[in-house]
Structure formats: C-alpha cells, structure tokens
C-alpha cells in the first residue's frame, strides 16, 4: 500500500540523479530550491499521515505540495528583499530561510512521530489480532464439544425442565 | 459520489461527513500520492546533484587558487633571486667601467715610456716648437750699390740673387753639423719640406718667401758657427764669390715654430710598424 509511492519516489530520484549529468547548477537559485524541497518532503509525509488517518484528500495533498513549495520559496525571497538577514557582506544568513527550515522541520518531526505511532499501533493491533485468532482457534473445538454434548453437563445453574 | 467525497474543511459539523471516511475510492488517492512522490523524488535528486556540483566546483576553485598562490610565491622567490644576481652584475659592471675610465689597463711605466718616445719623435719630425740657443744665417740679395758697382760686370747676373740651391746647401750644411731644428723665415724645415725656385721667388713648403732670408738653427752655437763658416764651405764661397749679403750670428735664444702639418705618405705603406716601450 505504501510501497508504490515509495517505489515511485526512489524511481524518480534515480532517474533524475543519473540523468542530470550535463546540467549546471545555478548558485542564485540553490537556496530557494532547497527550501522548496524541504516543503515538499513535509507535504509528502503529511499526505502519508493523512492516509493513515483516513483523512487523505488528494486535492488538498497535491495543491498543498506545490503551494507549500512555492510559498516557502516566495517567503525566503521576500525575506531577502526586506533585508531580514544577519551578518554582513558575503557571510549574510537569510533569517527567513532559517524560519522556513525550522517550521518545516518541526512539521516533519511531527508527521514522522505520528507515522511511528501508527506503525507501532498497527503492529500491536496485528499482534493482538493474531493472539486472539490463536486463542479462538484453540477454544473452538471445546465450544463444539460443548455444543454437541450439552446434556452431560449437569452444572449447577441450568435447570432443564 | 458519496457525501464523503466533498473536500470540506475539518471544521464542518455534518455528522455524516465526520463519521464517514474522507478517503475516496482506492484509485485516485494512490495515483496522486504516487505521482507526487515521483515528482518529489526527482526534485530531491536535482537539488542534491546541484549542491554536489556546486561544492565540487568550489573545491576546484579553491584548489586552483592554492596552486596559483603557490606559483606566485615561487615566482616571487625567483624574482628576488634574479634581482640579487642582477645587482651583483651591476656592481661588476660599475667596477669595470671605473677601471676603463681611469685607464689603469696599462701601467704608469709603460705610459711614461710611450710618452717619452712620442715627444722624441715629435721633436725630430718637426711637429713641436723647439727653442734654445743656436745660430742665425741671414742671406739677402746683393745690395743695389753692389749690383751697380764696379764688380757687377764681373759677376754672372744670376749670382746677384739668392737661389734655392743656396738655401738648400746651407740647410744641408746645418744638418751636417747636427742642428736640432732649422727654420727659414719662420717656416720650419723638416725632411719633407721642399725648397724650390719658381722664377724669381723661392717657394718653401709651397709658400713664397722673399728675401732677406733668415735661417735659424737651434743647436750648439759654437759648433754650428764653426761648421758653417769653415774655409771652402758654402758660406765662405758665397761670401767670396758673390755679392750676396751673408751673415752668420750666434743667438742665445731662438724659438722655432712647429711644422704646419704632417707629410702625407702617398705611395708607401707602414710595414707593421708598432710603438713599443723601450
């Protein structure tokens, strides 16, 4: 269930990694695309969590992916324009970028925690169900015995009149 | 489509919406998730690759810079070494120049010997003025009285004038008695000075000189006088046989000028002659 998206992710990664040999990176855009990738990661994990919560809405998810990425890029760019930077000259650090990183990292941590909880719960649930199934399979012949020979039991309580 | 397909916000209070799962049919959700994951994978790969390339290029640039600075240091060191060498060479050049200008390439003794020889040669070739004691011979044409006197008819009219051979013979006689320098009427007589007759005037060194002729010679006055005026000599014969005025006097101080120019060798060549210090 979760394997197909994962496979798609790996496939996409490998294709672009091997394919983009000739592309030259643009240093001016590198900052923005980094933040966009982080936003995308957050959205993907949020989608997985929503799927596990049965609250997945593909319109929300797909729109969220692009909008979050663009929004993050836009905010970082705006921050630079506004001068929200620390330091001087070449050693300047964009404060907006730090904020974006912090926010998206927080969300990623939350989503991962939720996923972890789900995983553990599902594992526990599965184990519980397995135990129940085993218990039921053991109890089943006794119940059938009980069903086939009720008269032999003159246990206190059941007056047969 | 059931009510659960409406993409409402979680704050909608319709019980049916809250209770029913909002997941749609099994189809769309997996497609959207898959495609977005695919896209995200690509983006992630692109970003990673880009950063990797940037770091590589930055490393390369740094390495190149380090190499450049190393090369610069090496070049600077080489330059310093070359400059030292050039300074040493300059010092050498300066010392050689001073040596050349002060002319200490020949020793002082050599220079003195050369100078002495040079002065000697100049003196004997008539190129320097000479002064000293000597004799003066005055030779003049016959006086008008003698020309028209009683003895006039006895003489050859040619004998009344001073001729070039007279002068030549006197000069010869002076050379015989080793006069240091001879001059006639202020013209220095050297070995190359021609004395010739051209009609009436006498040309000495191609200059017309008129009588009276004053022949000056520097040397020992007594010896010169004796050597000139001996019986049978030119002076004696001129005095006896011609009405020319011939006088010989000693002089304590004579100054003879230098010959005007060096004779030009027209047909001969110097045979590897060299000045040598004796």
mmCIF file of N, CA and C in Angstrom, chain B residues 205-277:
data_model
loop_
_atom_site.group_PDB
_atom_site.id
_atom_site.type_symbol
_atom_site.label_atom_id
_atom_site.label_comp_id
_atom_site.label_asym_id
_atom_site.label_seq_id
_atom_site.Cartn_x
_atom_site.Cartn_y
_atom_site.Cartn_z
ATOM 1 N N UNK B 205 108.140 75.044 -48.819
ATOM 2 C CA UNK B 205 106.893 74.373 -48.419
ATOM 3 C C UNK B 205 105.702 74.936 -49.176
ATOM 4 N N UNK B 206 105.977 75.229 -50.461
ATOM 5 C CA UNK B 206 104.973 75.757 -51.364
ATOM 6 C C UNK B 206 104.456 77.121 -50.942
ATOM 7 N N UNK B 207 105.254 77.839 -50.184
ATOM 8 C CA UNK B 207 104.881 79.204 -49.840
ATOM 9 C C UNK B 207 105.956 80.143 -50.380
ATOM 10 N N UNK B 208 105.544 81.223 -50.931
ATOM 11 C CA UNK B 208 106.519 82.201 -51.472
ATOM 12 C C UNK B 208 107.166 82.961 -50.326
ATOM 13 N N UNK B 209 108.445 82.883 -50.238
ATOM 14 C CA UNK B 209 109.175 83.664 -49.235
ATOM 15 C C UNK B 209 110.151 84.601 -49.965
ATOM 16 N N UNK B 210 110.171 85.819 -49.471
ATOM 17 C CA UNK B 210 111.023 86.825 -50.156
ATOM 18 C C UNK B 210 112.243 87.130 -49.322
ATOM 19 N N UNK B 211 113.299 87.576 -49.963
ATOM 20 C CA UNK B 211 114.495 87.948 -49.197
ATOM 21 C C UNK B 211 114.217 89.191 -48.361
ATOM 22 N N UNK B 212 114.915 89.420 -47.314
ATOM 23 C CA UNK B 212 116.049 88.619 -46.821
ATOM 24 C C UNK B 212 115.570 87.317 -46.169
ATOM 25 N N UNK B 213 116.450 86.336 -46.323
ATOM 26 C CA UNK B 213 116.129 85.042 -45.768
ATOM 27 C C UNK B 213 116.852 84.866 -44.453
ATOM 28 N N UNK B 214 116.056 84.566 -43.427
ATOM 29 C CA UNK B 214 116.632 84.424 -42.095
ATOM 30 C C UNK B 214 116.563 82.950 -41.748
ATOM 31 N N UNK B 215 117.722 82.326 -41.786
ATOM 32 C CA UNK B 215 117.770 80.892 -41.481
ATOM 33 C C UNK B 215 118.189 80.741 -40.037
ATOM 34 N N UNK B 216 117.299 80.167 -39.245
ATOM 35 C CA UNK B 216 117.590 79.957 -37.829
ATOM 36 C C UNK B 216 117.808 78.478 -37.605
ATOM 37 N N UNK B 217 118.792 78.173 -36.786
ATOM 38 C CA UNK B 217 119.060 76.777 -36.446
ATOM 39 C C UNK B 217 119.355 76.688 -34.970
ATOM 40 N N UNK B 218 118.713 75.704 -34.318
ATOM 41 C CA UNK B 218 118.926 75.504 -32.878
ATOM 42 C C UNK B 218 119.965 74.421 -32.706
ATOM 43 N N UNK B 219 120.947 74.685 -31.906
ATOM 44 C CA UNK B 219 121.992 73.706 -31.636
ATOM 45 C C UNK B 219 123.082 74.349 -30.805
ATOM 46 N N UNK B 220 124.202 73.698 -30.755
ATOM 47 C CA UNK B 220 125.326 74.282 -30.048
ATOM 48 C C UNK B 220 125.851 75.447 -30.894
ATOM 49 N N UNK B 221 125.795 76.656 -30.397
ATOM 50 C CA UNK B 221 126.128 77.810 -31.258
ATOM 51 C C UNK B 221 127.569 77.772 -31.796
ATOM 52 N N UNK B 222 128.500 77.407 -30.926
ATOM 53 C CA UNK B 222 129.899 77.404 -31.367
ATOM 54 C C UNK B 222 130.120 76.388 -32.472
ATOM 55 N N UNK B 223 129.634 75.194 -32.228
ATOM 56 C CA UNK B 223 129.825 74.136 -33.220
ATOM 57 C C UNK B 223 129.160 74.499 -34.525
ATOM 58 N N UNK B 224 127.944 75.029 -34.420
ATOM 59 C CA UNK B 224 127.227 75.377 -35.640
ATOM 60 C C UNK B 224 127.974 76.441 -36.424
ATOM 61 N N UNK B 225 128.406 77.450 -35.702
ATOM 62 C CA UNK B 225 129.109 78.535 -36.421
ATOM 63 C C UNK B 225 130.369 78.014 -37.109
ATOM 64 N N UNK B 226 131.093 77.215 -36.347
ATOM 65 C CA UNK B 226 132.324 76.675 -36.906
ATOM 66 C C UNK B 226 132.038 75.793 -38.103
ATOM 67 N N UNK B 227 131.052 75.002 -37.975
ATOM 68 C CA UNK B 227 130.711 74.090 -39.041
ATOM 69 C C UNK B 227 130.220 74.783 -40.285
ATOM 70 N N UNK B 228 129.642 75.931 -40.113
ATOM 71 C CA UNK B 228 129.144 76.644 -41.272
ATOM 72 C C UNK B 228 130.241 77.422 -41.979
ATOM 73 N N UNK B 229 131.038 78.069 -41.165
ATOM 74 C CA UNK B 229 131.942 79.070 -41.753
ATOM 75 C C UNK B 229 133.346 78.541 -42.035
ATOM 76 N N UNK B 230 133.513 77.270 -42.157
ATOM 77 C CA UNK B 230 134.863 76.786 -42.461
ATOM 78 C C UNK B 230 135.232 77.151 -43.894
ATOM 79 N N UNK B 231 136.539 77.219 -44.103
ATOM 80 C CA UNK B 231 137.036 77.660 -45.416
ATOM 81 C C UNK B 231 136.653 76.638 -46.458
ATOM 82 N N UNK B 232 136.072 77.127 -47.534
ATOM 83 C CA UNK B 232 135.657 76.226 -48.607
ATOM 84 C C UNK B 232 134.207 75.798 -48.474
ATOM 85 N N UNK B 233 133.587 76.196 -47.370
ATOM 86 C CA UNK B 233 132.185 75.799 -47.205
ATOM 87 C C UNK B 233 131.274 76.727 -47.952
ATOM 88 N N UNK B 234 130.020 76.493 -47.841
ATOM 89 C CA UNK B 234 129.069 77.232 -48.650
ATOM 90 C C UNK B 234 129.037 78.702 -48.256
ATOM 91 N N UNK B 235 129.075 78.927 -46.949
ATOM 92 C CA UNK B 235 129.051 80.324 -46.512
ATOM 93 C C UNK B 235 130.282 81.055 -47.051
ATOM 94 N N UNK B 236 131.395 80.402 -46.900
ATOM 95 C CA UNK B 236 132.652 81.015 -47.344
ATOM 96 C C UNK B 236 132.608 81.296 -48.839
ATOM 97 N N UNK B 237 132.163 80.343 -49.596
ATOM 98 C CA UNK B 237 132.160 80.510 -51.049
ATOM 99 C C UNK B 237 131.173 81.588 -51.455
ATOM 100 N N UNK B 238 130.028 81.631 -50.764
ATOM 101 C CA UNK B 238 129.069 82.689 -51.102
ATOM 102 C C UNK B 238 129.645 84.071 -50.788
ATOM 103 N N UNK B 239 130.325 84.169 -49.633
ATOM 104 C CA UNK B 239 130.876 85.469 -49.276
ATOM 105 C C UNK B 239 131.971 85.893 -50.239
ATOM 106 N N UNK B 240 132.703 84.905 -50.669
ATOM 107 C CA UNK B 240 133.840 85.276 -51.533
ATOM 108 C C UNK B 240 133.412 85.553 -52.951
ATOM 109 N N UNK B 241 132.560 84.695 -53.435
ATOM 110 C CA UNK B 241 132.359 84.705 -54.881
ATOM 111 C C UNK B 241 131.127 85.469 -55.320
ATOM 112 N N UNK B 242 130.286 85.862 -54.402
ATOM 113 C CA UNK B 242 129.074 86.548 -54.829
ATOM 114 C C UNK B 242 128.918 87.823 -54.022
ATOM 115 N N UNK B 243 128.219 88.767 -54.626
ATOM 116 C CA UNK B 243 127.982 90.000 -53.858
ATOM 117 C C UNK B 243 126.798 89.865 -52.888
ATOM 118 N N UNK B 244 126.325 88.619 -52.655
ATOM 119 C CA UNK B 244 125.171 88.435 -51.752
ATOM 120 C C UNK B 244 125.575 88.782 -50.325
ATOM 121 N N UNK B 245 124.614 89.229 -49.635
ATOM 122 C CA UNK B 245 124.867 89.562 -48.222
ATOM 123 C C UNK B 245 124.691 88.301 -47.406
ATOM 124 N N UNK B 246 125.771 87.858 -46.803
ATOM 125 C CA UNK B 246 125.734 86.637 -45.994
ATOM 126 C C UNK B 246 126.274 86.970 -44.631
ATOM 127 N N UNK B 247 125.456 86.709 -43.603
ATOM 128 C CA UNK B 247 125.902 86.974 -42.230
ATOM 129 C C UNK B 247 125.575 85.783 -41.366
ATOM 130 N N UNK B 248 126.480 85.442 -40.498
ATOM 131 C CA UNK B 248 126.248 84.347 -39.548
ATOM 132 C C UNK B 248 126.405 84.896 -38.152
ATOM 133 N N UNK B 249 125.342 84.704 -37.333
ATOM 134 C CA UNK B 249 125.396 85.208 -35.949
ATOM 135 C C UNK B 249 125.000 84.119 -34.995
ATOM 136 N N UNK B 250 125.572 84.204 -33.841
ATOM 137 C CA UNK B 250 125.111 83.295 -32.792
ATOM 138 C C UNK B 250 123.922 83.933 -32.096
ATOM 139 N N UNK B 251 123.113 83.094 -31.520
ATOM 140 C CA UNK B 251 121.977 83.632 -30.767
ATOM 141 C C UNK B 251 121.790 82.800 -29.512
ATOM 142 N N UNK B 252 121.442 83.511 -28.445
ATOM 143 C CA UNK B 252 121.296 82.794 -27.167
ATOM 144 C C UNK B 252 119.916 82.155 -27.029
ATOM 145 N N UNK B 253 118.975 82.737 -27.704
ATOM 146 C CA UNK B 253 117.618 82.196 -27.516
ATOM 147 C C UNK B 253 116.876 82.273 -28.845
ATOM 148 N N UNK B 254 116.602 81.142 -29.370
ATOM 149 C CA UNK B 254 115.820 81.068 -30.599
ATOM 150 C C UNK B 254 114.564 80.228 -30.339
ATOM 151 N N UNK B 255 113.482 80.581 -30.972
ATOM 152 C CA UNK B 255 112.263 79.771 -30.864
ATOM 153 C C UNK B 255 111.784 79.458 -32.263
ATOM 154 N N UNK B 256 111.810 78.193 -32.600
ATOM 155 C CA UNK B 256 111.396 77.803 -33.935
ATOM 156 C C UNK B 256 109.994 77.207 -33.844
ATOM 157 N N UNK B 257 109.133 77.593 -34.759
ATOM 158 C CA UNK B 257 107.755 77.047 -34.693
ATOM 159 C C UNK B 257 107.698 75.608 -35.184
ATOM 160 N N UNK B 258 106.571 74.986 -34.957
ATOM 161 C CA UNK B 258 106.379 73.619 -35.422
ATOM 162 C C UNK B 258 106.061 73.619 -36.891
ATOM 163 N N UNK B 259 106.343 72.477 -37.529
ATOM 164 C CA UNK B 259 105.943 72.332 -38.919
ATOM 165 C C UNK B 259 104.427 72.341 -38.980
ATOM 166 N N UNK B 260 103.922 72.843 -40.112
ATOM 167 C CA UNK B 260 102.475 73.078 -40.130
ATOM 168 C C UNK B 260 101.662 71.792 -40.195
ATOM 169 N N UNK B 261 102.150 70.804 -40.908
ATOM 170 C CA UNK B 261 101.358 69.573 -40.998
ATOM 171 C C UNK B 261 102.264 68.387 -41.187
ATOM 172 N N UNK B 262 101.753 67.228 -40.911
ATOM 173 C CA UNK B 262 102.480 66.001 -41.163
ATOM 174 C C UNK B 262 102.480 65.748 -42.655
ATOM 175 N N UNK B 263 103.622 65.295 -43.164
ATOM 176 C CA UNK B 263 103.619 64.949 -44.584
ATOM 177 C C UNK B 263 102.749 63.720 -44.807
ATOM 178 N N UNK B 264 102.087 63.737 -45.936
ATOM 179 C CA UNK B 264 101.195 62.606 -46.205
ATOM 180 C C UNK B 264 101.956 61.575 -47.011
ATOM 181 N N UNK B 265 101.919 60.319 -46.526
ATOM 182 C CA UNK B 265 102.583 59.271 -47.273
ATOM 183 C C UNK B 265 101.693 58.872 -48.429
ATOM 184 N N UNK B 266 102.194 59.108 -49.633
ATOM 185 C CA UNK B 266 101.324 58.883 -50.783
ATOM 186 C C UNK B 266 101.478 57.519 -51.401
ATOM 187 N N UNK B 267 102.695 56.996 -51.410
ATOM 188 C CA UNK B 267 102.917 55.747 -52.134
ATOM 189 C C UNK B 267 103.370 54.616 -51.243
ATOM 190 N N UNK B 268 103.856 54.933 -50.042
ATOM 191 C CA UNK B 268 104.402 53.853 -49.225
ATOM 192 C C UNK B 268 103.384 53.451 -48.170
ATOM 193 N N UNK B 269 103.611 52.299 -47.575
ATOM 194 C CA UNK B 269 102.729 51.804 -46.514
ATOM 195 C C UNK B 269 103.570 51.457 -45.308
ATOM 196 N N UNK B 270 102.970 51.676 -44.140
ATOM 197 C CA UNK B 270 103.671 51.297 -42.920
ATOM 198 C C UNK B 270 103.757 49.778 -42.861
ATOM 199 N N UNK B 271 104.960 49.289 -42.576
ATOM 200 C CA UNK B 271 105.183 47.838 -42.650
ATOM 201 C C UNK B 271 105.007 47.191 -41.292
ATOM 202 N N UNK B 272 103.771 47.252 -40.778
ATOM 203 C CA UNK B 272 103.547 46.629 -39.475
ATOM 204 C C UNK B 272 104.320 47.332 -38.385
ATOM 205 N N UNK B 273 104.520 48.638 -38.527
ATOM 206 C CA UNK B 273 105.281 49.358 -37.501
ATOM 207 C C UNK B 273 104.447 49.525 -36.262
ATOM 208 N N UNK B 274 105.036 49.311 -35.133
ATOM 209 C CA UNK B 274 104.302 49.453 -33.873
ATOM 210 C C UNK B 274 105.129 50.207 -32.898
ATOM 211 N N UNK B 275 104.432 51.005 -32.065
ATOM 212 C CA UNK B 275 105.136 51.689 -30.990
ATOM 213 C C UNK B 275 105.425 50.691 -29.892
ATOM 214 N N UNK B 276 106.649 50.636 -29.479
ATOM 215 C CA UNK B 276 106.953 49.712 -28.386
ATOM 216 C C UNK B 276 107.669 50.484 -27.294
ATOM 217 N N UNK B 277 107.420 50.067 -26.066
ATOM 218 C CA UNK B 277 108.061 50.740 -24.922
ATOM 219 C C UNK B 277 109.486 50.185 -24.798
#
